[in-house]
Coordinates of C-alpha atoms and ligand atoms in Angstrom, one line a residue:
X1441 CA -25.9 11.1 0.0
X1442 CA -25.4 14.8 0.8
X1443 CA -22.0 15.4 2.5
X1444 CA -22.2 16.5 6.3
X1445 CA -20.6 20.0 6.8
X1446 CA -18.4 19.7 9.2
X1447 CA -14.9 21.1 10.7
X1448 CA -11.7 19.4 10.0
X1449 CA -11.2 20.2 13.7
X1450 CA -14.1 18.3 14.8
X1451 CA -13.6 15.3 12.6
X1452 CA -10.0 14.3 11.7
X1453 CA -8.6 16.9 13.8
X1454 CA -10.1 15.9 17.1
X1455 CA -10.7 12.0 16.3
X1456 CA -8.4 10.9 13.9
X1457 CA -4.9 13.2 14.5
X1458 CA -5.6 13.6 18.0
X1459 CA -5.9 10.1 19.0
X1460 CA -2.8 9.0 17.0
X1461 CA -4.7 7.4 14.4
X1462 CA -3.7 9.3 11.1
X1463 CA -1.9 7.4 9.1
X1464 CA -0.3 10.0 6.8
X1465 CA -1.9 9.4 3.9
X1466 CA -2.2 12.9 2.4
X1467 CA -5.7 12.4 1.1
X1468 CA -7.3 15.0 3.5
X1469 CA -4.3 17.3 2.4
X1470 CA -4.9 17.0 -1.7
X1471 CA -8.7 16.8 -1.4
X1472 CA -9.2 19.8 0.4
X1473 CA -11.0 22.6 -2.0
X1474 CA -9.7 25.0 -0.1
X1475 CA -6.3 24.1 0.3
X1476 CA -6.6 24.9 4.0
X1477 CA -4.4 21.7 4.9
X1478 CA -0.6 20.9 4.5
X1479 CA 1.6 17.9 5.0
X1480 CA 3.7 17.9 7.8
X1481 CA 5.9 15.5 9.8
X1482 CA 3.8 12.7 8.4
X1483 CA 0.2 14.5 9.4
X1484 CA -2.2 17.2 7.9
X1485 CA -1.6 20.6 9.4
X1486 CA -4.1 23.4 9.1
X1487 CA -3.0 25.9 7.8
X1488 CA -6.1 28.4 6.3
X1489 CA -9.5 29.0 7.0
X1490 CA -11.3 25.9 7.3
X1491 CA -14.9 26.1 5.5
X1492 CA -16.2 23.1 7.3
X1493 CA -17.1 21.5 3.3
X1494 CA -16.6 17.8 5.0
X1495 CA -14.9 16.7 2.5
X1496 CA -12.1 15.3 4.3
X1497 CA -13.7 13.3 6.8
X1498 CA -15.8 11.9 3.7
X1499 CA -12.0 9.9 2.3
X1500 CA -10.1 9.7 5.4
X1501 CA -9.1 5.6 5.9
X1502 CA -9.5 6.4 9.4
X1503 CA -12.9 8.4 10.2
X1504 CA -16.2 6.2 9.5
X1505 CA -14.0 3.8 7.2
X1506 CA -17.1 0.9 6.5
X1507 CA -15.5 -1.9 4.5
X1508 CA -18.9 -3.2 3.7
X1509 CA -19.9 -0.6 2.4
X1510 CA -16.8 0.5 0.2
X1511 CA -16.6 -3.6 -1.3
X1512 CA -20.5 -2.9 -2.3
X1513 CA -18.9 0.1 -4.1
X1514 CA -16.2 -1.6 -5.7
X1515 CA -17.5 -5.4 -6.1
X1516 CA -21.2 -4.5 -6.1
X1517 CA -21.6 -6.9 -3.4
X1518 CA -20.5 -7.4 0.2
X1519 CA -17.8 -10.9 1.2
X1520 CA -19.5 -13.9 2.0
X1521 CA -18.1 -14.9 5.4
X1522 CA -15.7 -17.8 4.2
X1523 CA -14.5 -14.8 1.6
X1524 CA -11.8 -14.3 4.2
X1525 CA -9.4 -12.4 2.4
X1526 CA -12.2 -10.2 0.5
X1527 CA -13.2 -11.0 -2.4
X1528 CA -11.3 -12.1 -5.3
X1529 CA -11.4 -14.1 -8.5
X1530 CA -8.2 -15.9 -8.9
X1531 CA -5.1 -16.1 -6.3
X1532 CA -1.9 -17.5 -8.0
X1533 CA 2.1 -17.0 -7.4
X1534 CA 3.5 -15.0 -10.1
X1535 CA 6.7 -14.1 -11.4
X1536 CA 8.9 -11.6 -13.6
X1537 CA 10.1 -13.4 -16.5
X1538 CA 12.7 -10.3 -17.3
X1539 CA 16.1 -10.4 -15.6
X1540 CA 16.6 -6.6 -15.0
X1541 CA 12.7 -6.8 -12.7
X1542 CA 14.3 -10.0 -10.8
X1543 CA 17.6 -8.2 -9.7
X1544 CA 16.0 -5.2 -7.8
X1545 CA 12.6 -7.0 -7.2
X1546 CA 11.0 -7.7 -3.9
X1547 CA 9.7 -11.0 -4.3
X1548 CA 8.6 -12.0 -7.9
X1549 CA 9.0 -9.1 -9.5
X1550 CA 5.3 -9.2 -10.3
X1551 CA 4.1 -5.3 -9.2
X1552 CA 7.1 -4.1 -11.3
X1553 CA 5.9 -6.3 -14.1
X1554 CA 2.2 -5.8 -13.9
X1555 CA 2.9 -1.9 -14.5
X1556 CA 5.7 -1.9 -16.8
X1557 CA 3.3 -4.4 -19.0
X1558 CA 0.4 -1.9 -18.8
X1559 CA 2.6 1.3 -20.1
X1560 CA 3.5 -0.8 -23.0
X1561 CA 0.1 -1.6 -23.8
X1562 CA -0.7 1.8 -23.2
X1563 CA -3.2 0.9 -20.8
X1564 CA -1.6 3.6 -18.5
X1565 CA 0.4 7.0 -18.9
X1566 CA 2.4 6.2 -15.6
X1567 CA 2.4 4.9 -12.1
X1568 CA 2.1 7.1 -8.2
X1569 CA 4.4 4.6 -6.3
X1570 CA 7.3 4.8 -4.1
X1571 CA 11.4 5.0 -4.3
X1572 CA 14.1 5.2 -1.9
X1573 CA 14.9 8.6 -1.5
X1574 CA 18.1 9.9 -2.8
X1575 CA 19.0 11.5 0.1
X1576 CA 18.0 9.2 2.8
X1577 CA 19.0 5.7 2.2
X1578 CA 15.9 3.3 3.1
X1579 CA 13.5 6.4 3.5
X1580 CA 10.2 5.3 1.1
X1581 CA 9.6 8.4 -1.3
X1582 CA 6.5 8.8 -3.0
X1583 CA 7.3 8.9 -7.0
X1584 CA 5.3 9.9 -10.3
X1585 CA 6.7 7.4 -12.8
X1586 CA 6.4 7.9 -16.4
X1587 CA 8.9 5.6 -17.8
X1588 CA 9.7 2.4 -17.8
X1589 CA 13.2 3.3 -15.9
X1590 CA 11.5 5.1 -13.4
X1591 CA 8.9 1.7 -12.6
X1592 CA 12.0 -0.8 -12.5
X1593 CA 13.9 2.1 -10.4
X1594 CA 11.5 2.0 -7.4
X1595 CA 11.5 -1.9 -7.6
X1596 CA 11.7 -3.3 -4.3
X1597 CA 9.9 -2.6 -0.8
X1598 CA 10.5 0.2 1.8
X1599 CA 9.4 -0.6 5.5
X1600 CA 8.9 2.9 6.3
X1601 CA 5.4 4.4 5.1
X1602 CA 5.8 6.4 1.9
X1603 CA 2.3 8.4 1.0
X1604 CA 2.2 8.1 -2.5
X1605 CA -1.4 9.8 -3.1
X1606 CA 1.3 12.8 -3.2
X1607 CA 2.7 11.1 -6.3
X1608 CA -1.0 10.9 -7.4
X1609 CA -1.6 14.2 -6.9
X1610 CA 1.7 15.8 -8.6
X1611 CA 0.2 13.3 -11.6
X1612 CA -3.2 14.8 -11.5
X1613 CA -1.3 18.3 -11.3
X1614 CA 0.6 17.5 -14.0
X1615 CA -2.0 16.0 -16.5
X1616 CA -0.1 13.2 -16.9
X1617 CA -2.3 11.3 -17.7
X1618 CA -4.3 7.3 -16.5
X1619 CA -2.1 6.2 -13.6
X1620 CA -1.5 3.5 -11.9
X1621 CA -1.7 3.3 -7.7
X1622 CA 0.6 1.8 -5.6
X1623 CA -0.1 1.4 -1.9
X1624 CA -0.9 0.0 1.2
X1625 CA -3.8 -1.1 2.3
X1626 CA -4.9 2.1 4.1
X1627 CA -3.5 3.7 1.1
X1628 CA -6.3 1.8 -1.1
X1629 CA -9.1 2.4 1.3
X1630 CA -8.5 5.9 1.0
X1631 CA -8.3 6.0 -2.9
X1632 CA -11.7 4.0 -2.9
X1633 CA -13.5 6.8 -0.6
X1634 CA -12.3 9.4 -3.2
X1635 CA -13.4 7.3 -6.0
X1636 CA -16.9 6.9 -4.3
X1637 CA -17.4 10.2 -3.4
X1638 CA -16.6 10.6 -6.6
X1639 CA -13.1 12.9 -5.9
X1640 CA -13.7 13.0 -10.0
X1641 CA -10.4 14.4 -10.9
X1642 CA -8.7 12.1 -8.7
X1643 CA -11.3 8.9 -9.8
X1644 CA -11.0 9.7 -13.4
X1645 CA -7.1 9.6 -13.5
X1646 CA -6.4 6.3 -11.8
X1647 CA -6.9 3.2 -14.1
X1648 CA -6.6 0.4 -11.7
X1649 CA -4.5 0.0 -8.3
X1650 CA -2.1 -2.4 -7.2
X1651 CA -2.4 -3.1 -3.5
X1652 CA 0.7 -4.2 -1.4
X1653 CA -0.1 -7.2 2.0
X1654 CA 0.8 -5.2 4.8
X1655 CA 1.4 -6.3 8.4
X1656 CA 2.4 -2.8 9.6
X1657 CA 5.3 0.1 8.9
X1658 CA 8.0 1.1 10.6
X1659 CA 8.8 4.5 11.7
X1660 CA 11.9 6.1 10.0
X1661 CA 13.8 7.1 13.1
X1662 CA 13.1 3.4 14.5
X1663 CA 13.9 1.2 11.8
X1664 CA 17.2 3.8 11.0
X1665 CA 18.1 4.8 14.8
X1666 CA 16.3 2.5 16.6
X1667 CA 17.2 -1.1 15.0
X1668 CA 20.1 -0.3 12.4
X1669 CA 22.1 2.1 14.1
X1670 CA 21.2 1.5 17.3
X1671 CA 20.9 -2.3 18.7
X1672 CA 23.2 -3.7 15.3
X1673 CA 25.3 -1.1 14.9
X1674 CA 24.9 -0.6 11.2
X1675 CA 25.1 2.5 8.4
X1676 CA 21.6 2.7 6.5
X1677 CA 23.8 3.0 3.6
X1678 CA 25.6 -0.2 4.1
X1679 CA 21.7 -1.6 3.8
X1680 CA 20.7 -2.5 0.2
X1681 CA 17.6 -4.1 0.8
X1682 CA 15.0 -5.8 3.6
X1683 CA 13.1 -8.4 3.5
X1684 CA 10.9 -9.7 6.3
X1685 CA 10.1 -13.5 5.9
X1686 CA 9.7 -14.6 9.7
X1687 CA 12.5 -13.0 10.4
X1688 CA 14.1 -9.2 9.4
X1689 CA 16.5 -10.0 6.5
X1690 CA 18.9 -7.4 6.0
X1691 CA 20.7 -7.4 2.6
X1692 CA 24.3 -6.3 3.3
X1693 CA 26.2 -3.8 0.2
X1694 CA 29.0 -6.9 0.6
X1695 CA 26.4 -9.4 -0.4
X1696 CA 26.2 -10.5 3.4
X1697 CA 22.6 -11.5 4.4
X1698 CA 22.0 -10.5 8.2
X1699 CA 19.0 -12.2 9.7
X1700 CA 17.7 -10.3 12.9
X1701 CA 14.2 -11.5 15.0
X1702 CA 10.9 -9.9 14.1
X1703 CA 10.8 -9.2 17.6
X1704 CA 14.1 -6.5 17.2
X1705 CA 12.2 -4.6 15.1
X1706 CA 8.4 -4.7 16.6
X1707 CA 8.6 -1.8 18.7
X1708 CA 9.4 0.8 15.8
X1709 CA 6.1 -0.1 13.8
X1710 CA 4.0 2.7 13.4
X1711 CA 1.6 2.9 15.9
X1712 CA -1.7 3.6 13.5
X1713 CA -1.1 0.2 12.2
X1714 CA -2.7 -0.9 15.0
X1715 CA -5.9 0.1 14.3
X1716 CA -5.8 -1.4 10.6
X1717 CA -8.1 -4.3 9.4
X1718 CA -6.9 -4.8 6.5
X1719 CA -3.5 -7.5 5.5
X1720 CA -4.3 -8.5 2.1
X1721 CA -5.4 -5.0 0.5
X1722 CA -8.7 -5.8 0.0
X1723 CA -9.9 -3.9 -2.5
X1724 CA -7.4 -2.8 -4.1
X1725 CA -8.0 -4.6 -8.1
X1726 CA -4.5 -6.6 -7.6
X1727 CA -3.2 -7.6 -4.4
X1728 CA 0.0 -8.8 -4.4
X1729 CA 2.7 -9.8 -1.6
X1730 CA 5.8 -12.5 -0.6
X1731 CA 3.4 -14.4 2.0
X1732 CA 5.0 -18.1 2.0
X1733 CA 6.9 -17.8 -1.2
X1734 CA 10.7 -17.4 -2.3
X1735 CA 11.1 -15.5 -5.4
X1736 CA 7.6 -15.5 -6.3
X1737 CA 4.6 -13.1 -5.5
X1738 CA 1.2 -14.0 -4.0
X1739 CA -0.9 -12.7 -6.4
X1740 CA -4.5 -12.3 -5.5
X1741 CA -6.7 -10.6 -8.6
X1742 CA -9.8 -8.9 -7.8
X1743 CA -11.8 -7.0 -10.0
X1744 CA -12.5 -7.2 -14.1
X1745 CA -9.7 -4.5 -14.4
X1746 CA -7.3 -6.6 -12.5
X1747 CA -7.9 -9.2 -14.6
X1748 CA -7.4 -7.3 -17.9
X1749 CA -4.1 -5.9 -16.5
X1750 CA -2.9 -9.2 -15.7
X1751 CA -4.0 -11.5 -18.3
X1752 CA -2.3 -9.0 -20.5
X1753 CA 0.7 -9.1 -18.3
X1754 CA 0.5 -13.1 -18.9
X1755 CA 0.0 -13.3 -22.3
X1756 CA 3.0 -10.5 -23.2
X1757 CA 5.1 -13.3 -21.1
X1758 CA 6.0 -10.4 -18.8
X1759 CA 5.1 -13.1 -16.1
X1760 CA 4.5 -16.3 -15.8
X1761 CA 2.2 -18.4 -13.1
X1762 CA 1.8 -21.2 -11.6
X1763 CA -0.6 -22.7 -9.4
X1764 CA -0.6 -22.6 -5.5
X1765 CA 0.3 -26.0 -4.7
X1766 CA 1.0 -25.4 -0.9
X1767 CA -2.8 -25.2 1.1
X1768 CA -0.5 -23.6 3.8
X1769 CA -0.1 -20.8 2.0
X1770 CA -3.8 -19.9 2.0
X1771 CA -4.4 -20.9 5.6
X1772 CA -1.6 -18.4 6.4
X1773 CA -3.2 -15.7 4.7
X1774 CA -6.3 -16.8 6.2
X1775 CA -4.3 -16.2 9.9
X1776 CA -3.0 -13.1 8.8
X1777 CA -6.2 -11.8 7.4
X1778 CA -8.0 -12.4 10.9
X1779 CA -5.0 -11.5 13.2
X1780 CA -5.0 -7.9 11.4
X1781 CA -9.0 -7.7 11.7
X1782 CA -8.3 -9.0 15.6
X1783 CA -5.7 -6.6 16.5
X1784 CA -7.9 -3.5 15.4
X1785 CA -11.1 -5.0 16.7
X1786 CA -9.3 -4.8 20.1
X1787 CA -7.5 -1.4 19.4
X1788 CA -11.0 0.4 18.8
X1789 CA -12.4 -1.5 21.7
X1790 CA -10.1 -0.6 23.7
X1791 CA -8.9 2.9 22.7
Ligands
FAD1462 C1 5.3 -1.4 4.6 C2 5.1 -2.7 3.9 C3 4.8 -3.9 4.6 C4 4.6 -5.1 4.0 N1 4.3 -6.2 4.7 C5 4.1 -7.4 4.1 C6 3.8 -8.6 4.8 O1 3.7 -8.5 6.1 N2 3.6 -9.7 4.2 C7 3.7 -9.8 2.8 O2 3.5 -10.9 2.2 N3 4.1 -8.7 2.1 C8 4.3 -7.5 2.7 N4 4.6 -6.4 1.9 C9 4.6 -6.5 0.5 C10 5.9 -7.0 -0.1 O3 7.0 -6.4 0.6 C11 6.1 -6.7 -1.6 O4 5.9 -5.3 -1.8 C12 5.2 -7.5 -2.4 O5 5.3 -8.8 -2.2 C13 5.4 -7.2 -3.9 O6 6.6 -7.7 -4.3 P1 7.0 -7.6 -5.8 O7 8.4 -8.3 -6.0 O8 5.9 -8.1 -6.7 O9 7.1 -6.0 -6.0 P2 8.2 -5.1 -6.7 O10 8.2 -5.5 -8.2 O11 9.5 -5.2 -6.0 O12 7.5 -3.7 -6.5 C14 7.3 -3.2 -5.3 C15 6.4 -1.9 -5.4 O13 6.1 -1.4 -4.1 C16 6.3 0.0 -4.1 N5 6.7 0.3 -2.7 C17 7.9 0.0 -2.1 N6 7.9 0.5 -0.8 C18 6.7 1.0 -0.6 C19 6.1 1.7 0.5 N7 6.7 1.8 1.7 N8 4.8 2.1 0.4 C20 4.1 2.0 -0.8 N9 4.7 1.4 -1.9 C21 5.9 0.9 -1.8 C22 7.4 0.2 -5.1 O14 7.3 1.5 -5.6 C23 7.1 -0.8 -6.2 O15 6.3 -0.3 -7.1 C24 4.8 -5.1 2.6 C25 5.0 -4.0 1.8 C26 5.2 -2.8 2.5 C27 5.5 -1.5 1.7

């Protein structure tokens, strides 16, 4: 289909950034031909002449996103409607076998794996993911890894929204090489768009990408001012790690675990997750999150290159598997699944 010329002032400018809905994502800002766009405070800016080539509003997560139309593109067919959770071929807890992944993990260790298993096979050159940033304790980063020090280094999640197609895009700059992706779901819907258009240098240099369950983000200044500094009284640094499992776990430098409610924390998600339908990643080639587990990962694995990177993963022994005994587990995801589809049904109705 021919692209539709149009403005990034009457698309994404107007309709997306102007009704709150960006969510940072960068893709507009690497796409653009003409380098008319930047990325500032967490949104495109324009900042040149804008030649109205379209592009933008052709990948953005949050301008004419169809998800039927994207899973045709990336399972050659559209979800049956008991496919709940998208479509998948096998859904399985995993887990790191190595020690060092399990130390600075997030739940099983199994993203960290998955990656770290596919540079050794030489199945990739490196990963676009995210760290914490060395200035700003519990600030998400975006990161080009090439080595296995630099994967196990940005183990472990980040509430705050880190826009790792800039990682991609230093990667791409850099030749580096077949990449992994790791993002959230809006992050995967907007790698699919550039893959279908095709965006071929983008398309060509990521090999398969690992999708994180997302409920929603936090904004910096909330979780940081807002919740931590603010209502508890605590120093980001003093923070090693969160974990949200029904409740906001807060991983203390001491070794303390503070437990706060979900509903201390609520008001500092990012408001564009709102309008997201997505919980599970679905279409990402692995999906992978800590729904209903301790120390393991949910692991849902989608297309035939998920499967290669993971049955390789499995026979290495970089993790190991184990059936999902618990049926709650699956109705949960099944709840989430339609609660996030819900909540952005009634944000677009209503917005
Ligand atoms: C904002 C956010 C919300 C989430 N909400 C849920 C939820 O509601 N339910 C649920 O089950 N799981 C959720 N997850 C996923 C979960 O926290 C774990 O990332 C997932 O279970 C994988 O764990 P692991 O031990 O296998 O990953 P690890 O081996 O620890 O690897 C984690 C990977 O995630 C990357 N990463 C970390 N922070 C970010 C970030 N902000 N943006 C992009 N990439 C990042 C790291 O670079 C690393 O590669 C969320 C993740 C994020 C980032």
């Amino acid at each position: 289909m021919p692209i539709q010329k149009v403005s990034f002032e009457e698309t994404l400018g107007r309709m997306v950034v102007g009704r709150g809905l960006c969510v940072g994502c960068a893709s507009c800002v690497v796409s653009c031909p003409f380098k008319c766009l930047e990325y500032f405070n967490g949104n495109p800016k324009i900042v040149g002449e804008c030649k109205a080539c379209g592009i933008c509003a052709q990948i953005c997560p949050r301008f004419n996103f169809s998800m039927p139309q994207l899973e045709e593109f990336v399972f050659g067919r559209k979800r049956k409607p008991e496919e709940e959770f998208g479509i998948y071929k096998r859904i399985i807890a995993a887990r790191a076998t190595s020690d060092k992944v399990l130390r600075v993990c997030q739940d099983g260790g199994v993203v960290t794996s998955l990656l770290i298993s596919a540079l050794d096979e030489g199945l990739i050159d490196g990963a676009a993911l995210s760290y914490e940033s060395p200035e700003e304790p519990l600030r998400a980063t975006p990161r080009l890894a090439l080595t296995k020090d630099d994967i196990l280094g940005s183990a472990g999640t980040r509430y705050t929204y880190s826009p790792n197609i800039l990682a991609l895009n230093e990667g791409v700059q850099r030749k580096a090489g077949k990449l992994a992706f790791v993002g959230t779901p809006c992050q995967i819907h907007a790698l699919r768009r550039m893959q279908m258009l095709p965006l071929k240098k983008y398309a060509d240099a990521v090999k398969f990408l690992v999708g994180l369950f997302c409920s929603e983000s936090f904004t910096y200044d909330g979780l940081v001012k807002g919740l931590l500094l603010g209502k508890l009284g605590v120093k980001p640094e003093e923070v090693v790690g969160i974990n949200i499992k029904g409740k906001v776990l807060l991983k203390m430098r001491s070794g303390e675990v503070r437990a706060v409610s979900l509903k201390e924390i609520r008001d500092y998600a990012c408001a564009f997750c709102s309008a997201c339908p997505d919980f599970s990643a679905e279409l990402a080639d692995i999906s992978v999150g800590g729904l209903g587990l301790e120390g393991w990962s949910l692991t849902i694995v989608r297309t035939d290159i998920g499967e290669e990177v993971f049955r390789r993963a499995e026979l290495s022994g970089a993790v190991r598997v184990k059936p999902l005994e618990d049926a709650r587990i699956i109705d949960l995801l099944i709840r989430m699944s339609r609660r996030k589809r819900e909540t952005s049904a009634r944000f677009y109705g209503s917005a």
